[in-house]
mmCIF file of C-alpha atoms in Angstrom:
data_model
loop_
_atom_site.group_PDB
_atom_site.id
_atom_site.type_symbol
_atom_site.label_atom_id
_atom_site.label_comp_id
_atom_site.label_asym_id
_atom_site.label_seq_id
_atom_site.Cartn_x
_atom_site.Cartn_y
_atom_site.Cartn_z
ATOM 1 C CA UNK A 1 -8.675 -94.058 19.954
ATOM 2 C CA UNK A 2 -10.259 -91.473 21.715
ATOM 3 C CA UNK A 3 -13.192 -92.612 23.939
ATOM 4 C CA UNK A 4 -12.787 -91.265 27.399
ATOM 5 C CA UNK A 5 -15.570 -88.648 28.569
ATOM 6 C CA UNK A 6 -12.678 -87.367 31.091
ATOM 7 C CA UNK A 7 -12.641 -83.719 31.577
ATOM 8 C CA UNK A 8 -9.237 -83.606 29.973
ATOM 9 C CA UNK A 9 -6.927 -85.921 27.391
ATOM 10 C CA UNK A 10 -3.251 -85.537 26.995
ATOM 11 C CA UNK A 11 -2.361 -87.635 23.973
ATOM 12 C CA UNK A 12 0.925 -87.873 23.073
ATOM 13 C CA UNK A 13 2.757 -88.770 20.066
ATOM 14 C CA UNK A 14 6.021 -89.231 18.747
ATOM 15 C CA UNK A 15 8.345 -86.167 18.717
ATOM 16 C CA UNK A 16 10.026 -84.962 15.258
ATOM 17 C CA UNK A 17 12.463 -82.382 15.418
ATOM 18 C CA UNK A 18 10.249 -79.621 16.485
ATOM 19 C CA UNK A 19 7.003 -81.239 17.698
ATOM 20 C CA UNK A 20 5.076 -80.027 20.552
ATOM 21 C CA UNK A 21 4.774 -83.996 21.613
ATOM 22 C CA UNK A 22 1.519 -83.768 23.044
ATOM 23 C CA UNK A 23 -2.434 -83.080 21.901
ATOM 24 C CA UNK A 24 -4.374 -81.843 24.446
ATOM 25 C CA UNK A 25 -8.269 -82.961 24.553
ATOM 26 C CA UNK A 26 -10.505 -81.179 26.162
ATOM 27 C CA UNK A 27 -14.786 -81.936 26.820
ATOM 28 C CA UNK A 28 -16.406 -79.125 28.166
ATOM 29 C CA UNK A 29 -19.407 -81.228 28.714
ATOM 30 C CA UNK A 30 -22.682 -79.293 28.376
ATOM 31 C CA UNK A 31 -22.430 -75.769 28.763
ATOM 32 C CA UNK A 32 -25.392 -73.156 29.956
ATOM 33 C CA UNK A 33 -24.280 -70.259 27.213
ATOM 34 C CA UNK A 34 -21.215 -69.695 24.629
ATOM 35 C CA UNK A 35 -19.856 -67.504 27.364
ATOM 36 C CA UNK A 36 -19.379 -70.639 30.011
ATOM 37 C CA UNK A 37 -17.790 -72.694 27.251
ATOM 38 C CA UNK A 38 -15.820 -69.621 26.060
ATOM 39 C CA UNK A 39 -14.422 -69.425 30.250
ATOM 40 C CA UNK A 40 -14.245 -73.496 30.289
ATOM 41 C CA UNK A 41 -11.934 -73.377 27.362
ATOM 42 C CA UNK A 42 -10.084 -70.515 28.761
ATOM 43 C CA UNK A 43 -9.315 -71.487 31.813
ATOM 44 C CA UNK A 44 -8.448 -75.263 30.748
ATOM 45 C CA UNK A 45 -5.711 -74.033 28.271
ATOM 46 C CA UNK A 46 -4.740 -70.881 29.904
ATOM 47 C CA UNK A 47 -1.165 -71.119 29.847
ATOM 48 C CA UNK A 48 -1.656 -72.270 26.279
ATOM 49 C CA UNK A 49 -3.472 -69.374 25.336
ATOM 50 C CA UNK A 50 -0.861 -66.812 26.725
ATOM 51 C CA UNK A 51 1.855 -68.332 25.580
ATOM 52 C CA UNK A 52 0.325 -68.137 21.828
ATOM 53 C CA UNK A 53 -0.309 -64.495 22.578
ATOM 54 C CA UNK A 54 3.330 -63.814 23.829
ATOM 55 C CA UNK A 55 5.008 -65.185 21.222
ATOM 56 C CA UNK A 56 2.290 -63.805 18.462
ATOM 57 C CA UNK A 57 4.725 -61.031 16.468
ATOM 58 C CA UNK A 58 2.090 -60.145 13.857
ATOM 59 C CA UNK A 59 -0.302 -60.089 16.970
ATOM 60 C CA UNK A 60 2.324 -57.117 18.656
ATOM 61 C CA UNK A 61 3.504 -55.383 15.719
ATOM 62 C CA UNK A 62 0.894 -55.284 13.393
ATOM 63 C CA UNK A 63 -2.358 -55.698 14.608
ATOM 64 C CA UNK A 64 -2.050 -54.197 18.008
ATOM 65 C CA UNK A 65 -0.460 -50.587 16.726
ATOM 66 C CA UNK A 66 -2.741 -50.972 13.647
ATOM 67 C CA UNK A 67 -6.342 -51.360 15.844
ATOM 68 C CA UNK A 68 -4.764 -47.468 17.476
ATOM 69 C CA UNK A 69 -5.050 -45.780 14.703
ATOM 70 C CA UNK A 70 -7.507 -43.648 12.926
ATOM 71 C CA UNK A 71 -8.262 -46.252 10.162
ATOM 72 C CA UNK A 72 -7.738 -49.421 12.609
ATOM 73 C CA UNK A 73 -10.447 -47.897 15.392
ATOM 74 C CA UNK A 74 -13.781 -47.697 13.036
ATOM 75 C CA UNK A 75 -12.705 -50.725 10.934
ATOM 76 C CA UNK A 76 -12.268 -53.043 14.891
ATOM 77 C CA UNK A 77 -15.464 -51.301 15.546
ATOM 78 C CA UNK A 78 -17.297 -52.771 12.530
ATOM 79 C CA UNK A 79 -16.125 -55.944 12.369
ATOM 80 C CA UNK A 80 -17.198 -56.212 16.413
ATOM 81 C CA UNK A 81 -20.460 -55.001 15.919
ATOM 82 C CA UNK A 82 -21.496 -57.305 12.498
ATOM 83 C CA UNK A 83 -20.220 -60.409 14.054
ATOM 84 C CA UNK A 84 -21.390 -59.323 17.678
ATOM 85 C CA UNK A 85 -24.959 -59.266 15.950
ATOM 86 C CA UNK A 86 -24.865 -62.105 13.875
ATOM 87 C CA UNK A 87 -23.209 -64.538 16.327
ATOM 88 C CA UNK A 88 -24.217 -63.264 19.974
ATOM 89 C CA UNK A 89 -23.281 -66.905 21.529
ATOM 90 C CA UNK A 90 -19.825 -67.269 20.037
ATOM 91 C CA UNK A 91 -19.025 -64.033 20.534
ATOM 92 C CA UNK A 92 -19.947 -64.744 24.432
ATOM 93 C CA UNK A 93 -17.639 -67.405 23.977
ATOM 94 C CA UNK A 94 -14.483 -65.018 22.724
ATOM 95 C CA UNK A 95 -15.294 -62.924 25.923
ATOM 96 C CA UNK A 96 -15.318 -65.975 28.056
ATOM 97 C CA UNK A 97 -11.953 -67.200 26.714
ATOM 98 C CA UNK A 98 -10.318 -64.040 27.440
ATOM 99 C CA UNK A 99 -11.798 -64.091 30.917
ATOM 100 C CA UNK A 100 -10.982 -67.575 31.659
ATOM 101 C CA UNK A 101 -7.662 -67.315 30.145
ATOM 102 C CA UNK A 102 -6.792 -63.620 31.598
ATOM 103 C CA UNK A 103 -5.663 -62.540 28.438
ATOM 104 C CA UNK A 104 -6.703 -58.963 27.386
ATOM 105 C CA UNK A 105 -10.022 -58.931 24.902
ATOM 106 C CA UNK A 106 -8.542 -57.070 22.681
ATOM 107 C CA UNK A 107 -5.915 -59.606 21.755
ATOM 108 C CA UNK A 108 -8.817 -62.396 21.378
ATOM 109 C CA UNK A 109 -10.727 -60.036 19.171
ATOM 110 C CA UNK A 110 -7.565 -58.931 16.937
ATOM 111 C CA UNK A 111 -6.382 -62.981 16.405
ATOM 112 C CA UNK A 112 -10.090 -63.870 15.923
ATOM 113 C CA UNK A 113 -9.722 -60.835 13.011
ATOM 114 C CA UNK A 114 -6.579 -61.108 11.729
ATOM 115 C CA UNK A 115 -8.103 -62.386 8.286
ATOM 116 C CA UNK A 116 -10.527 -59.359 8.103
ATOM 117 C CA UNK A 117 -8.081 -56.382 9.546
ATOM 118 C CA UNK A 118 -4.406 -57.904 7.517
ATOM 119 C CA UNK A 119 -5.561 -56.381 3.683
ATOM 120 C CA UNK A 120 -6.028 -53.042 5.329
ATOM 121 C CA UNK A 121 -2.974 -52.197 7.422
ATOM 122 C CA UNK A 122 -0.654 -50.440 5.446
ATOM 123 C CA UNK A 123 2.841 -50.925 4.229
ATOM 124 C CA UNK A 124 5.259 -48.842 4.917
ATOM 125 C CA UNK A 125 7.681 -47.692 3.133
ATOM 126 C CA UNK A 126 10.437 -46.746 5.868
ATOM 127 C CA UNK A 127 11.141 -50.300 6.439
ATOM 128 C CA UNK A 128 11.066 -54.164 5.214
ATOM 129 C CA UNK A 129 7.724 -55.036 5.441
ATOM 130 C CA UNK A 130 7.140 -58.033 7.730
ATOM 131 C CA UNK A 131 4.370 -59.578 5.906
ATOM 132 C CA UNK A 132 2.692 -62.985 7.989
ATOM 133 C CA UNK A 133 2.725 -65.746 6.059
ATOM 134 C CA UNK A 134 -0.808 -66.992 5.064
ATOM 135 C CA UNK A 135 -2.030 -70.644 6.863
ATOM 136 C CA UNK A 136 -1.419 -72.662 3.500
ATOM 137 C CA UNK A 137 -3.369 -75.666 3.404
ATOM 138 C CA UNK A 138 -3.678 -78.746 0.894
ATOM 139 C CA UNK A 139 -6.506 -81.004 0.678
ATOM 140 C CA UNK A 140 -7.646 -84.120 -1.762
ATOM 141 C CA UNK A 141 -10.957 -85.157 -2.137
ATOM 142 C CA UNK A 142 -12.353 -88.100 -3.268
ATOM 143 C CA UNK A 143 -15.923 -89.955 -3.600
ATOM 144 C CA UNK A 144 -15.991 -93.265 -5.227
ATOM 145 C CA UNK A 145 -17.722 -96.609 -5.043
ATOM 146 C CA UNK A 146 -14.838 -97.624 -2.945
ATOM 147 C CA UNK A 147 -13.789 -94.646 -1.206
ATOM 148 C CA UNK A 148 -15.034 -91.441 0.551
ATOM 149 C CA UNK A 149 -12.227 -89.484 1.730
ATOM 150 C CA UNK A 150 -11.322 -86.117 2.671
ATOM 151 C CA UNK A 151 -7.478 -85.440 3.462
ATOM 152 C CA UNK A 152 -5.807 -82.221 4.662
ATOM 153 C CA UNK A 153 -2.880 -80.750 5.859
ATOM 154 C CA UNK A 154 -3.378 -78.317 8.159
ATOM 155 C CA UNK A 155 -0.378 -75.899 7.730
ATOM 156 C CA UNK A 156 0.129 -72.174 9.583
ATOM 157 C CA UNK A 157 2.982 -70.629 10.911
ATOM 158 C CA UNK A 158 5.980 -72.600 12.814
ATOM 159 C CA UNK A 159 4.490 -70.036 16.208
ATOM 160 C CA UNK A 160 1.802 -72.652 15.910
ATOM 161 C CA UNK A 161 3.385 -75.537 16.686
ATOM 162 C CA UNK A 162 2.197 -76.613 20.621
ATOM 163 C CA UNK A 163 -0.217 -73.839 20.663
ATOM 164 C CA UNK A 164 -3.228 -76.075 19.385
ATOM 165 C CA UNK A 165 -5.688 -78.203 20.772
ATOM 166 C CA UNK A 166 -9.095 -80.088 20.719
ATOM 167 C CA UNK A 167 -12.015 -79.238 22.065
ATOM 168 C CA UNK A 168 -15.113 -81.091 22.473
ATOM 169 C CA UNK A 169 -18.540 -79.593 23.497
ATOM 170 C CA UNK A 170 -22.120 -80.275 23.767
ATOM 171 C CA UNK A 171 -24.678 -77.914 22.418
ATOM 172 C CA UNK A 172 -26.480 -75.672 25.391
ATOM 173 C CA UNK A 173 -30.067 -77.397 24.562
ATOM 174 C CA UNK A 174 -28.093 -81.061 24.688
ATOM 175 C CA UNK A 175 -28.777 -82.161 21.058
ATOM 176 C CA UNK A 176 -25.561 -82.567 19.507
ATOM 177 C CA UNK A 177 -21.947 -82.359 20.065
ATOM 178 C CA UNK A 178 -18.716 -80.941 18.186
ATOM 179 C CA UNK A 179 -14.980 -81.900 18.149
ATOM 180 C CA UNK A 180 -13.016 -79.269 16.876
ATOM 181 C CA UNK A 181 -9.467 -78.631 16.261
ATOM 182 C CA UNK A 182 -8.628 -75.310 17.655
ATOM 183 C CA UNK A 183 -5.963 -73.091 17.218
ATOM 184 C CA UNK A 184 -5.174 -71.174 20.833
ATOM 185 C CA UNK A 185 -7.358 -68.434 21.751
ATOM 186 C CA UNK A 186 -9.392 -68.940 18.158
ATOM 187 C CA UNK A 187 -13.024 -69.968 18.381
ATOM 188 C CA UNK A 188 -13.144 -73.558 17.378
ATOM 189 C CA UNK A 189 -12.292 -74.105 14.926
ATOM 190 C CA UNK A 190 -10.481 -72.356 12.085
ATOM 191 C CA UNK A 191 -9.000 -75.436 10.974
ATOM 192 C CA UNK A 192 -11.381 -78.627 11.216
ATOM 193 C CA UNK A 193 -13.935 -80.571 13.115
ATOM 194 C CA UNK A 194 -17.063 -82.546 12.831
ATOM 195 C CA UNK A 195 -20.118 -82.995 14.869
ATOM 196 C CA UNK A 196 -22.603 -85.993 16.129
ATOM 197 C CA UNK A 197 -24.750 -85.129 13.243
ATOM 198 C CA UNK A 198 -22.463 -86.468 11.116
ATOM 199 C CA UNK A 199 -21.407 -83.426 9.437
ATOM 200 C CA UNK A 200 -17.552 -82.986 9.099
ATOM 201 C CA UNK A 201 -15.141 -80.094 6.931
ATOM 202 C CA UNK A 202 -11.818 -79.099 6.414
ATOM 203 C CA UNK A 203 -10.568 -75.602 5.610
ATOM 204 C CA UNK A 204 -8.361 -74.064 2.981
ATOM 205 C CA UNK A 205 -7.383 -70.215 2.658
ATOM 206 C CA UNK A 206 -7.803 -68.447 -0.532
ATOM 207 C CA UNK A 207 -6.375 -65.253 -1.402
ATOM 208 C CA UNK A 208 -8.782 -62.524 -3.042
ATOM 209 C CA UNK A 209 -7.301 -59.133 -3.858
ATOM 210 C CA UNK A 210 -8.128 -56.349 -1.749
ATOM 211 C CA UNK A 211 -10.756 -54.977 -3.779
ATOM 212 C CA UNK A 212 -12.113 -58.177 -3.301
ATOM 213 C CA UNK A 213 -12.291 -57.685 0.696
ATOM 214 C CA UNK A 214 -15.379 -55.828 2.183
ATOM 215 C CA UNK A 215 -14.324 -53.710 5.129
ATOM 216 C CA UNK A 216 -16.445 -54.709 8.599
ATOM 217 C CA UNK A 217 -17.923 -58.000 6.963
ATOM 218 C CA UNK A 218 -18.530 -61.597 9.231
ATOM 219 C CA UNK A 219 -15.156 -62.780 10.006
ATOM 220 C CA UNK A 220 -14.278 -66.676 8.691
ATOM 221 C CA UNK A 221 -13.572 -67.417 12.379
ATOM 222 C CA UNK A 222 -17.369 -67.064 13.485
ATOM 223 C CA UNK A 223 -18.284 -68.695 9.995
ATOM 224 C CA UNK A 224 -16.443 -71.598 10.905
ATOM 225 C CA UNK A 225 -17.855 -71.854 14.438
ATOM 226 C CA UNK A 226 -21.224 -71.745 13.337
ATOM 227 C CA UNK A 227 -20.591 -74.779 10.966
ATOM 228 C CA UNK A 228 -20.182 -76.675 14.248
ATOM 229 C CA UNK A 229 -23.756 -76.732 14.735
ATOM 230 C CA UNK A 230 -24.589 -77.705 11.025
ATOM 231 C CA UNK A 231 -27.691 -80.210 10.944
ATOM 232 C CA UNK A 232 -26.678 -81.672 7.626
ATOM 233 C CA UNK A 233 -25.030 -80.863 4.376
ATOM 234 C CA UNK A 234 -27.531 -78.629 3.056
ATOM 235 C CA UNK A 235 -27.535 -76.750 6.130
ATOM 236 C CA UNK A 236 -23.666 -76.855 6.480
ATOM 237 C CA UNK A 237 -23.617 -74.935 3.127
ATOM 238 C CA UNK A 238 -26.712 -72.177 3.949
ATOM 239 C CA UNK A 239 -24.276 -71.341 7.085
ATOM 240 C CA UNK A 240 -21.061 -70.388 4.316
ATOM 241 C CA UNK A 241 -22.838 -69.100 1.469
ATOM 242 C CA UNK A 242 -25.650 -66.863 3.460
ATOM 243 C CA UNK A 243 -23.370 -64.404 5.863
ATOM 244 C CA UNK A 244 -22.233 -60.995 3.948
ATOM 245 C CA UNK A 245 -18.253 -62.344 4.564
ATOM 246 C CA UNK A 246 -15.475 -59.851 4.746
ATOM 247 C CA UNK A 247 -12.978 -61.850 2.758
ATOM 248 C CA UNK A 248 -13.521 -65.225 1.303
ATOM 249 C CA UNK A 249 -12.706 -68.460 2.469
ATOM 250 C CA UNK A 250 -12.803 -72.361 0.783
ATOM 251 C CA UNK A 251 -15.273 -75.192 2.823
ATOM 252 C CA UNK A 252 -14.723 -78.525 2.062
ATOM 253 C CA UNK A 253 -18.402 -79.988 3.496
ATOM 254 C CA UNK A 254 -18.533 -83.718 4.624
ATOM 255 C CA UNK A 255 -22.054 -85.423 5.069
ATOM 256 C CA UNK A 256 -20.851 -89.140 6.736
ATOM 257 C CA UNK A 257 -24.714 -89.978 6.329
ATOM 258 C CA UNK A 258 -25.598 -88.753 2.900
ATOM 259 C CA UNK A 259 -22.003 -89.914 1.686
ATOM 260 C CA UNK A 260 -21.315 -86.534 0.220
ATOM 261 C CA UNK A 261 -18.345 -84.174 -0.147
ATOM 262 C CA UNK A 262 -18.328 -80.941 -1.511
ATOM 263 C CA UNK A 263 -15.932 -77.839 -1.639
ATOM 264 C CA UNK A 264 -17.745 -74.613 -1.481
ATOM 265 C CA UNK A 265 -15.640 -71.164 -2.405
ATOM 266 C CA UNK A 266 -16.624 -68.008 -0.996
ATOM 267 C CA UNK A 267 -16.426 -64.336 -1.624
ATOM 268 C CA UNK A 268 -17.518 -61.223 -0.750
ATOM 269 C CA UNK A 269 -20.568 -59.999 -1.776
ATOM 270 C CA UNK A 270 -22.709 -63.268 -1.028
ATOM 271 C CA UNK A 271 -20.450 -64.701 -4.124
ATOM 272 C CA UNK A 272 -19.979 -68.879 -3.916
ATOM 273 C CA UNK A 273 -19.391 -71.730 -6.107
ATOM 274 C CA UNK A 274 -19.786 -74.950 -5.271
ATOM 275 C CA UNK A 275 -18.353 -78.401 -6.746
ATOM 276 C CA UNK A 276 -18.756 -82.212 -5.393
ATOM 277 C CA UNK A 277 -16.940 -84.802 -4.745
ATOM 278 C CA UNK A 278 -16.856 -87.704 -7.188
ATOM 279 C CA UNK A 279 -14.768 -90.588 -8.383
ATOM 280 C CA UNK A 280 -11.578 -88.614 -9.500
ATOM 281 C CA UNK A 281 -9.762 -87.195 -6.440
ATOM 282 C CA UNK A 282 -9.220 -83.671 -6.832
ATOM 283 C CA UNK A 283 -6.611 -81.566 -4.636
ATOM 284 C CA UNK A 284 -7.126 -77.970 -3.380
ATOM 285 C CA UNK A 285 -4.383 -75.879 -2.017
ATOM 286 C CA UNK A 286 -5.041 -71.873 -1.400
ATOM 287 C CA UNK A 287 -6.227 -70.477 -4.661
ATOM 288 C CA UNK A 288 -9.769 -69.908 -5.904
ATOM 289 C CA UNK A 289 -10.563 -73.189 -8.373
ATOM 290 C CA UNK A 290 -13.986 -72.902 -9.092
ATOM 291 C CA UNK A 291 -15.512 -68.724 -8.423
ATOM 292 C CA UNK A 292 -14.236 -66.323 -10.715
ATOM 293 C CA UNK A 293 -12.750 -64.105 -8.138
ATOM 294 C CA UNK A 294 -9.428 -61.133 -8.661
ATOM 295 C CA UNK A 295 -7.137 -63.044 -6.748
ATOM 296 C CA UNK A 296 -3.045 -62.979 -5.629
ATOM 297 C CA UNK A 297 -1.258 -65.396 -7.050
ATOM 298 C CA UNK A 298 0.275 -67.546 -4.622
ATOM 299 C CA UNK A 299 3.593 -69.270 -5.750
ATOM 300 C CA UNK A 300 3.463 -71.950 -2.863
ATOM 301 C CA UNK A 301 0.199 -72.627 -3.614
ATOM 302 C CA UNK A 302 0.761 -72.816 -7.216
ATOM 303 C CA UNK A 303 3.549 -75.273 -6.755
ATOM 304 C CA UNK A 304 1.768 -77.871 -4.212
ATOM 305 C CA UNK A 305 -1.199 -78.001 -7.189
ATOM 306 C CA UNK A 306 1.889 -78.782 -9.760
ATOM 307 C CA UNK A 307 3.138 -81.324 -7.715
ATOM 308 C CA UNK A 308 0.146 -82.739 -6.935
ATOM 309 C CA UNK A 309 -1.109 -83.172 -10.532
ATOM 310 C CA UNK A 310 1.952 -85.367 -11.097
ATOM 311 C CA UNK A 311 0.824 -88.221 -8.364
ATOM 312 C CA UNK A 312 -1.739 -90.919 -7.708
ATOM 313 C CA UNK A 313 -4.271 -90.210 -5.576
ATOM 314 C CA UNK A 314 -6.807 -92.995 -5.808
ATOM 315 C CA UNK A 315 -6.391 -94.260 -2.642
ATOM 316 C CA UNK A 316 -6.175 -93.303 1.071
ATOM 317 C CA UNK A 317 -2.443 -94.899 0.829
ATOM 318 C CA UNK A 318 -1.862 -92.501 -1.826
ATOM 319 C CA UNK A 319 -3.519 -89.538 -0.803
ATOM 320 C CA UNK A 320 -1.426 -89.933 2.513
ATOM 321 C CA UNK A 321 1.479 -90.554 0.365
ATOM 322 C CA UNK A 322 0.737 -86.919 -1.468
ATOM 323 C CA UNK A 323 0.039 -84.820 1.398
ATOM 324 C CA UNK A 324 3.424 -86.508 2.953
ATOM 325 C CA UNK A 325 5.716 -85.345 -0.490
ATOM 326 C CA UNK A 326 8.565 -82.598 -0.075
ATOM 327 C CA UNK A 327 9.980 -83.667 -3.487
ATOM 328 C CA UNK A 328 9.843 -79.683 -4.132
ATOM 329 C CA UNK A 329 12.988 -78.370 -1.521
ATOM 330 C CA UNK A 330 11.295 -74.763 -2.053
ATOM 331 C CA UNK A 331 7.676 -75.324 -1.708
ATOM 332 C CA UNK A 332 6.808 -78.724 -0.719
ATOM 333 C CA UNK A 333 3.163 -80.279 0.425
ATOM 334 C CA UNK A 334 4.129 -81.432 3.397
ATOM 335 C CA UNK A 335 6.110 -78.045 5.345
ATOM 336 C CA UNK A 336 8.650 -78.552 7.531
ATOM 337 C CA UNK A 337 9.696 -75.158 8.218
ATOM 338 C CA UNK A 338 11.535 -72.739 8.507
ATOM 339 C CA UNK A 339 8.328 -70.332 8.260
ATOM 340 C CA UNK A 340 5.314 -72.498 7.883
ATOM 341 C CA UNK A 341 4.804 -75.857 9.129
ATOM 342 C CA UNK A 342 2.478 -79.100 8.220
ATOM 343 C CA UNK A 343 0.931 -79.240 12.096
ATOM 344 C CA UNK A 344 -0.624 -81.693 11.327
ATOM 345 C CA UNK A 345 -2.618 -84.466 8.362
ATOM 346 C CA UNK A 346 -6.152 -85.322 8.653
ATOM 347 C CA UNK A 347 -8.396 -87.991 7.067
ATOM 348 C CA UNK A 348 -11.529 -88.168 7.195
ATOM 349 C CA UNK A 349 -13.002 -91.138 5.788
ATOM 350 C CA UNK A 350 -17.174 -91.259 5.519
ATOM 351 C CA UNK A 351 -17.302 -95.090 5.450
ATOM 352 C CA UNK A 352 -15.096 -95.871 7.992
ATOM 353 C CA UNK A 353 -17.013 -92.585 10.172
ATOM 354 C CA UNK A 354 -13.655 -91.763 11.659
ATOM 355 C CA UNK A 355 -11.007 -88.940 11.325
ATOM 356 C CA UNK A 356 -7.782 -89.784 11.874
ATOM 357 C CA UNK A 357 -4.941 -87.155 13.002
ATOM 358 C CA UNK A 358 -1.474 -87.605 12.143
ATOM 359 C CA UNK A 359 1.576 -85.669 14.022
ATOM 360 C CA UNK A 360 5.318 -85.404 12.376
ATOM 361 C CA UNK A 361 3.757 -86.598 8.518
ATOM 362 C CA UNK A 362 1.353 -89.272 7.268
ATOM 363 C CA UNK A 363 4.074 -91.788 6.970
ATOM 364 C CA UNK A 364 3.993 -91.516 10.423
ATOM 365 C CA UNK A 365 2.453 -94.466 12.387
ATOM 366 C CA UNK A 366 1.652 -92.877 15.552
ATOM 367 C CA UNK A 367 -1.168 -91.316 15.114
ATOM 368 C CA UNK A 368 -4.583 -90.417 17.077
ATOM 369 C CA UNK A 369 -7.585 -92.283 16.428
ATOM 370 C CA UNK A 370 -11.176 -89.897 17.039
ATOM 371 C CA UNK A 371 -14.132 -91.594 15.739
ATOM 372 C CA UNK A 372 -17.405 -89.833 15.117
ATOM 373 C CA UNK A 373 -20.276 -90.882 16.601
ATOM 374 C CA UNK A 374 -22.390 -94.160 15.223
ATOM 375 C CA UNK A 375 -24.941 -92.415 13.334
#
């Protein structure tokens, strides 16, 4: 359980065959502006944060050459100058963490992008493409008389693994705090989090076609970081539905007081559907379930959902049990490699008001304890 106000938390859990071992926590206290916590992060996990960057291939030889070139300069510009606008503090905060971490801007920026600039860089047709695999997520959801659960997997690329941390902050005017998961040199948090106001989510990719994607748009990452400060549910879901989003994205919204879950998919174009929670758990992987949106059809994605639809999920037992199955060799829930990974599986559970991380699978019982705050 996680209840020191220390600075800094190494937790550590049990190692699987290629586990980074250890979770670093890190409160940042109250800071004056988004760019102090941006330096406080940056200089806390600065090693961290350059070795991401280092060993970041789609970073070097994609998005790099790409933001040099005729189409990749105005389309950088863009997406700088929409979210600079929109989100002043946490883009302070991208500036600090390249400051305090010493790592060039530019490479913040491009990570921080890499949703928003990957539809538009071009093939070509001179070599094997070297496409990035997309951060493939599966969630279940369920809200019952008995049980109020969220549960996610939190899957990216294997680069990931030891290259992620927490990150706990209070809010500049001191009335609330966040805990965030939070990939290295990524605002927090592209994964997921909660905050003292009892609002909690979880994130899953979706894949719209690139007619779908609207050049120079707000970037998921600063979406994401703004739901940190969400006062409640309602105003958890004005924050994802309102911004003009480059590509879309898939919330699922936790309210520990209200007792409410939703999943809310996003599009371009202010497009959004949303669906709640109830009594029969419902899984979510990475395709659009509920807005009518052109989409690519992702096999992996496709397969988890198959899977899934042939278990029992009406439990937290069994939802753990689901999001721990590899029953399919080729695209299993629970990723072991050799290109994507399960970093980690997440519960939240609204009557308990805890989330619960587990390292190296569910079935795990190490695992790290972070409670949200009495409400």
């Amino acid at each position: 359980m996680i209840t020191s106000s220390a600075p800094h938390t190494s937790i550590t859990y049990a190692r699987s065959s290629m586990d980074a071992g250890e979770l670093q926590v890190f409160d940042a206290g109250r800071c004056a502006d988004g760019y102090q916590l941006g330096l406080a992060v940056g200089q806390r996990f600065g090693e961290t944060i350059r070795s991401r960057m280092r060993g970041d291939l789609f970073l070097h030889e994609q998005l790099l050459p790409f933001a040099s070139t005729a189409a990749g300069k105005p389309l950088l510009a863009a997406l700088q100058a929409s979210n600079r606008e929109r989100y002043p503090r946490y883009w302070d905060e991208l500036v600090g963490t390249a400051d305090g971490s010493g790592v060039p801007l530019l490479h913040i920026i491009l990570v921080n992008f890499r949703k928003e600039i990957r539809p538009f860089i071009p093939k070509r047709e001179d070599q094997e493409p070297k496409e990035e695999p997309d951060d493939d997520c599966s969630d279940i959801l369920m809200v019952s008389q008995s049980t109020a659960i969220a549960a996610h997997n939190e899957d990216a690329n294997v680069a990931l693994l030891g290259h992620t941390y927490i990150v706990k902050a209070t809010s500049p005017d001191g009335t609330s705090t966040f805990t965030a998961y939070t990939y290295a040199g990524e605002l927090p948090t592209c994964a997921f989090g909660f905050n003292s106001n009892g609002v909690a989510f979880t994130l899953d990719s979706v894949p719209p076609a690139k007619c779908e994607v609207a050049a120079g748009g707000i970037a998921v990452n600063f979406v994401s970081r703004d739901l940190l400060e969400a006062r409640d549910l309602d105003d958890a879901m004005h924050r994802v539905c309102s911004p003009a989003v480059s590509v879309g994205h898939c919330y699922n919204l936790m309210d520990v007081r209200a007792r409410r879950i939703v999943t809310v998919e996003t599009a371009s174009q202010n497009r959004s559907a949303v669906h709640e929670a109830g009594p029969a758990p419902s899984f979510h992987a990475n395709m659009y379930r509920h807005l009518q949106v052109e989409q690519v059809y992702d096999e992996n994605s496709m397969s988890r959902e198959r899977r899934a639809a042939q278990c029992t999920m009406d439990s937290k037992e069994k939802a753990l049990s689901v999001l721990g199955d590899a029953a399919d060799v080729k695209y299993p829930i629970f990723m072991t490699g050799p290109t994507l990974y399960t970093l980690c599986t997440v519960v939240v559970d609204l009557d308990e008001e805890t989330m619960t991380i587990y390292r190296g699978g569910s079935k795990n019982t190490d695992a790290v304890r972070v409670v949200l705050p009495m409400l």
